[in-house]
Each structure stands twice: as C-alpha cells, then as structure tokens.
C-alpha cells in the first residue's frame, strides 16, 4: 500500500463527485451510442447495461481515483463494463475511438475481457460468479509465489460484484475453500442494489449473506447510509426514521426512485409509524427524496473509509456490502425492469446538459486545467505499472525417459513423469500441483512425497501414512483443495496467469476424476477464455473404470476437450507417448506463458487406470525411429500397427485395407481386432490418435484457410502419414462415438464410429466393453461394414 507522505494530497469530495458524474455520463453514453447511432444491419439490439454501470460508478471512482496502487488487481462485474472503460478512458488508458465501438467487431467487449479488450483488464468477468472468485484464487497464487520466489510488491485483489452474483453456487464454494483462508489482501465489494435481471428482489438477504461470510472467516463491512441520512439519524427522533427505513419492504423503498414531491412523501410514509411522519414533517418535499434515498454506496467518502478499514484487517478476506441504487443518477433509477433498459434521446440530451457538456465536448476527457483533470492525471501517473521483470526461461526436457517395460496405465505413468520432473533442478521449482481431494487416487502421491504440501505456515503432522508423506509447510508444491471442481479450475486458471498477475511464470498441473471435469466446466472455460496456461489430467476416464458404475464413468469429456477453444485435448495410450506429450505441453507453457496468436492454451490429458501392454508401442518405435514417432505422436496421430509391414503378403495380394483409429485404453481390443482381420485377409492398419484436439485443429485450420482463399488444400501432413492409403475407417474410443467420427470427413472415406453412447454400469472391463460394442469381435464387424460401405 502507499505509505503516508509518498503520494500527493488527496482530492476533495467535490473533485471526486465531478469525476464520478463524468464516469456516469461516459458509461451511459457509450451504451447509448452503440444502440441509437450504430446501424448493425441485422435488426438486433446491441444492448448494454446503463443501470448496472450506474450503480457502481461511485465505488469505481473511489477505487481508481483515490484508493488503488499500481500492483493492485481488480475484477469488475460483467454488467459494469461501460463504466470500467469510461474510467480507463479518463485515466488515459483507452483511445477515444473505442468509446463508440462497444460490442462492435474489434471494439470494446460486452464484458471485461483479458484477451479481447483494448485496455488492460486484470480479470475476465463474462460469466457471473467466476470473475468474483478469480481475485481470491489470484491472491492464493500470490501467497504461493511469495513463499517460493520471494515477495512481490504488495497487492490487493479486489472484486466488484453484483449482489445477484451471490446466487451462484461457485461463489460460496470459493468463500468456503480452506486453502483460501486468511488472505487479508482480498476485498469483495458487493454492489448491493437489491435488484436482479427480472425484478426488484422481494426479500433482502443481507443477514443470511453476512452470516455466511462471517462463518467462513471473512471480515464483513456494510455501507448502508450516506452522510445526509446519518446526520438525520443523529438528530432527536432520528432513530424512528432509521428503524422505518430498515423495516420498509425493499419493493416499497425502490419504488420511491420514480416519484417526487407529495407523491413520494405519501409512498414513503405508507405504513410508517406516526413518529416518522412527525420527524420528516418539516423536511420540504424537494428535499425528502434526496434524504431518504441517500445510500452509502454512493457516498465516495464512506466507500473510501470502508476500504481503509479493510486494509487494516490483514488476517482474513473482507467483503463490503455497498448499498446502491441500480440506475443511480439516471431517469431509470430503481425501475423494476431497468436492467437492460436504455435512456431515450431526450433523456440523453438532458443528462448531457446536466453534466455540463455539449455535443462538441461530450467525449472529451476532463479539462486538464481543472482540479478534477489535474487529479486524474496524477492518478494516471500513479497507477502506471512498471515493465514486467525478465525471468529466466524454464528449461523443460523433451522427455524424462520414464521406463514402461511392463503393462502400465497412463495414470501411473503420469504420476511417475511428474515425480521425475520434480527431480530436475531446472524444472522442479516451477512445478505446482493441485487437486480437489483426489491427489492419491490420481497418482500425485510420488510428487507430494518429493515436494511436500503447501501451507503458509508449517504444520505438525500427527499421524503417519506409509505411502504418503503429508508434510505441510511454505516450501510445499502441492496445494490441497476441498471437493470442489470449480475451485480446482479457478485455481489452475490463476496459477496459469501468475506470469502476469504475480510476475512469476509457473508450470501448473491439476488432477481431477474425469467424469467431474463437467462439474468444473464453467471455470475450465473461464480459465481458457482468460488466456491461462496449465495442464489438467482427467483420470480415471470412461467405462474402463468398470466396477465404479455409471456415476463415475465419463463419456462426453473427450468431445468437450476437443471442442473447448484454446484447449489442447490429449489421450495417449502408451507411457512413452504420454511422457513426450506431457513434457511438450509443459515446455510450450514455459516457452510462452502469456500465450500468442497461435498458442495452444491449456492442456487436457484424459487418462486411465487400465494397465496395457507397452510392446506394440515399442514395435512402432523400432519401425519408425524415435524422432519420427515422437514428431507424429506430438502432432496427434501415428500408425501403431502397419498391416503391410507385419503381413507383407496382404499388400502383395492386394488385400482390402481398413484403418482402425483409436485413443487410450481401448487399444488392446483394437489390436486384437486388427490381428483377426489379418487372419481373414483384410489389411487393418491401427492408428493411435494421441491428440484428437491437435489433429482436428490442424484439419480444420487447413479447411478454413481453403474456404477463405477459395482454394483446395491437402489435409495436414500428420493425417497423410498416419492414413497413407485411402481406405474406410473405424473409430474406436472409450468415449462418445461421435468424438472421433469426424475422421471419416477428414479422410473423405466411409466411417463407422464405435464408442460409449449410453450411461455405463458396474461390471468388469470385458463385460462393459461387450455391452458397448467395444470388444474385438464388434470392431471386426464394424470394419467389414466400413469396407461394404466403401464398395457400395
């Protein structure tokens, strides 16, 4: 924080009020210009949130023009995006040309976006609830970075959130997360306007929410009344006024904002005790409305006092409930359906005049010669962030050389590769792992034994677990979480942004039961959209986790992994390929932690507990050589079994050819089917699709370029190498059958997809594979069907 005497004298309330009135105008006009002056050509409303921006104008003015320091990081609620951009413009961080390009191509995004907005956004906040929680996990990341790499400049992690966001379940999962306890540099400011998208909220839940936060160890502050009301409460009889306003139904209170004069007085006193009427009897009609609607969330001094109070609390996070008016300062203030409402042209003209502007000056910054303009320039200079320090590049090896001589599972190899990397002094310091209480069952035990468990303080171990040494201290590199997949992905997302928010590149790795990737999917998507770089392993996957039954068997996760933007999906079958792919993923993160236009983003490894024989991979290795096999495996696919190489007679006899393309645990059945087809005189090549995500992206990239240039383009080289002959294909995966079915289109041949398209059940692997047509006999029949289609 800024120490006394190191910063110019603070602004007067008058200066801050002038600034917030200009922020209100610009935020409102930004939305207005996008809707009234832009011809989209499609007849669809551009939209925007004038009322939701207005309710946070005071808090944002207090933060950016009187409170924040350069190292502080802020998440702004999605619907206050116009107000955020207005602030950035007044501070010189946004070009004027963008003010009329809200929600336009290449312009200001609908909601703050780290990766797509032209000004500096600390946290993307498009999905309500996630942006609120992100600063909490960014603070947890900073605590980890400070403990391992030395303290960074002190930062406060602040979230501006709407009160309706507190309905999101992920918010309370984050608030209750034990790993985030004691983060005294976290402040949430709740825009407590008591309205949702659809209505004025009938019941104010402040007591419930206050209790939830306090029970989770948070410091709770309320800014309910402004100075005018507080002064009235202090006068004799003022306690009756306060009691009545506290007891008044929220719907009745909000209805006051559309009234004035005698009508407002009548509505305000409807149901009030006689003492209240007597107290306000000498208050003129013109002054009664401003008095009884004087809420603390629009008192800049009150907001700054609350922020200062939170700064003094260093051992717990803080939450400030700032009572506000949705649409403050606008004609639609407090309206029941003002969430998406827009001011009319006449109302805009009136607001422009009231703000002291004209059509020629309406987009101007503050007068640089005025006290407000001088102060804004001082704040802009103060908030300017220094260049990021150069950090040494992390040298991740191409492989650890993990031994895989015996049958083994990809989950087991994953754990062993991480443990081997933890022995590499060039890589080990940067590795950090996390899991939602599934570390041992996802094979992180070896890594934990090697590096320890992270805790801000050393904790005594009271019981010993033979296979797992759970030593907790600040040097540990595993961050344990409660059973919350949302928190897992929120933490991974912030660990993967540590290079920016904490000036420290990391190599984050998380594990989760593969079926429950879907529980954290919103936060997974949020991290990818924010440009975060991390590795997550979903394991065990599919119905290969046979005895566990359908509730623990994933089927659609492979499709999700392929389809998630800025996520590379990987599902290797063999240990050495996994070693190559995991080291490659971490190496790419290390080389370019901030991402680039062609960066792959996050990595999702789908793994299994089923041990399979590694000999087929070694045979392919001998046939292709390490360099070629590694290149193809990293590109997404390689020919695991070449039928013509193994059975030259099939080639010489001109036997029909079919490709069996598969991923992951199902490979033994696919190889057995290929052998059986060979016995029947069919040359069945087996292609191991190691990364359907990379393979699909390469194919689509070529197609898209061809569409844009109206030219025919050949398929990617990896497809041509793995599927050298033009022949029908059978795709096989312990996942939804459509996950690989696109290969038929990519190759331009008939395809028969096999997979899991129903919920699983308990049983053995053989039983369940038979139920879902994944046994060798079913694969053989599918191949014959594909050949028949090719000959029709």
PDB file of C-alpha atoms in Angstrom, residues 115 499 531 533 566 588 591-601:
ATOM      1  CA  UNK A 115      -7.724 -11.263 -24.126  1.00  0.00           C
ATOM      2  CA  UNK A 499       3.295 -14.724 -15.057  1.00  0.00           C
ATOM      3  CA  UNK A 531      -5.669 -16.986 -21.709  1.00  0.00           C
ATOM      4  CA  UNK A 533      -1.854 -21.853 -19.479  1.00  0.00           C
ATOM      5  CA  UNK A 566      -7.770 -22.647 -26.568  1.00  0.00           C
ATOM      6  CA  UNK A 588       5.254 -24.871 -24.526  1.00  0.00           C
ATOM      7  CA  UNK A 591       8.428 -21.011 -23.523  1.00  0.00           C
ATOM      8  CA  UNK A 592       5.391 -18.770 -23.902  1.00  0.00           C
ATOM      9  CA  UNK A 593       3.477 -18.438 -20.620  1.00  0.00           C
ATOM     10  CA  UNK A 594       1.479 -15.480 -21.868  1.00  0.00           C
ATOM     11  CA  UNK A 595       0.325 -17.231 -24.998  1.00  0.00           C
ATOM     12  CA  UNK A 596       0.352 -15.836 -28.514  1.00  0.00           C
ATOM     13  CA  UNK A 597      -1.917 -15.779 -31.533  1.00  0.00           C
ATOM     14  CA  UNK A 598      -1.101 -19.407 -32.335  1.00  0.00           C
ATOM     15  CA  UNK A 599      -0.684 -20.635 -28.754  1.00  0.00           C
ATOM     16  CA  UNK A 600      -2.441 -23.836 -27.738  1.00  0.00           C
ATOM     17  CA  UNK A 601      -3.640 -22.565 -24.376  1.00  0.00           C
TER      18      UNK A 601
END
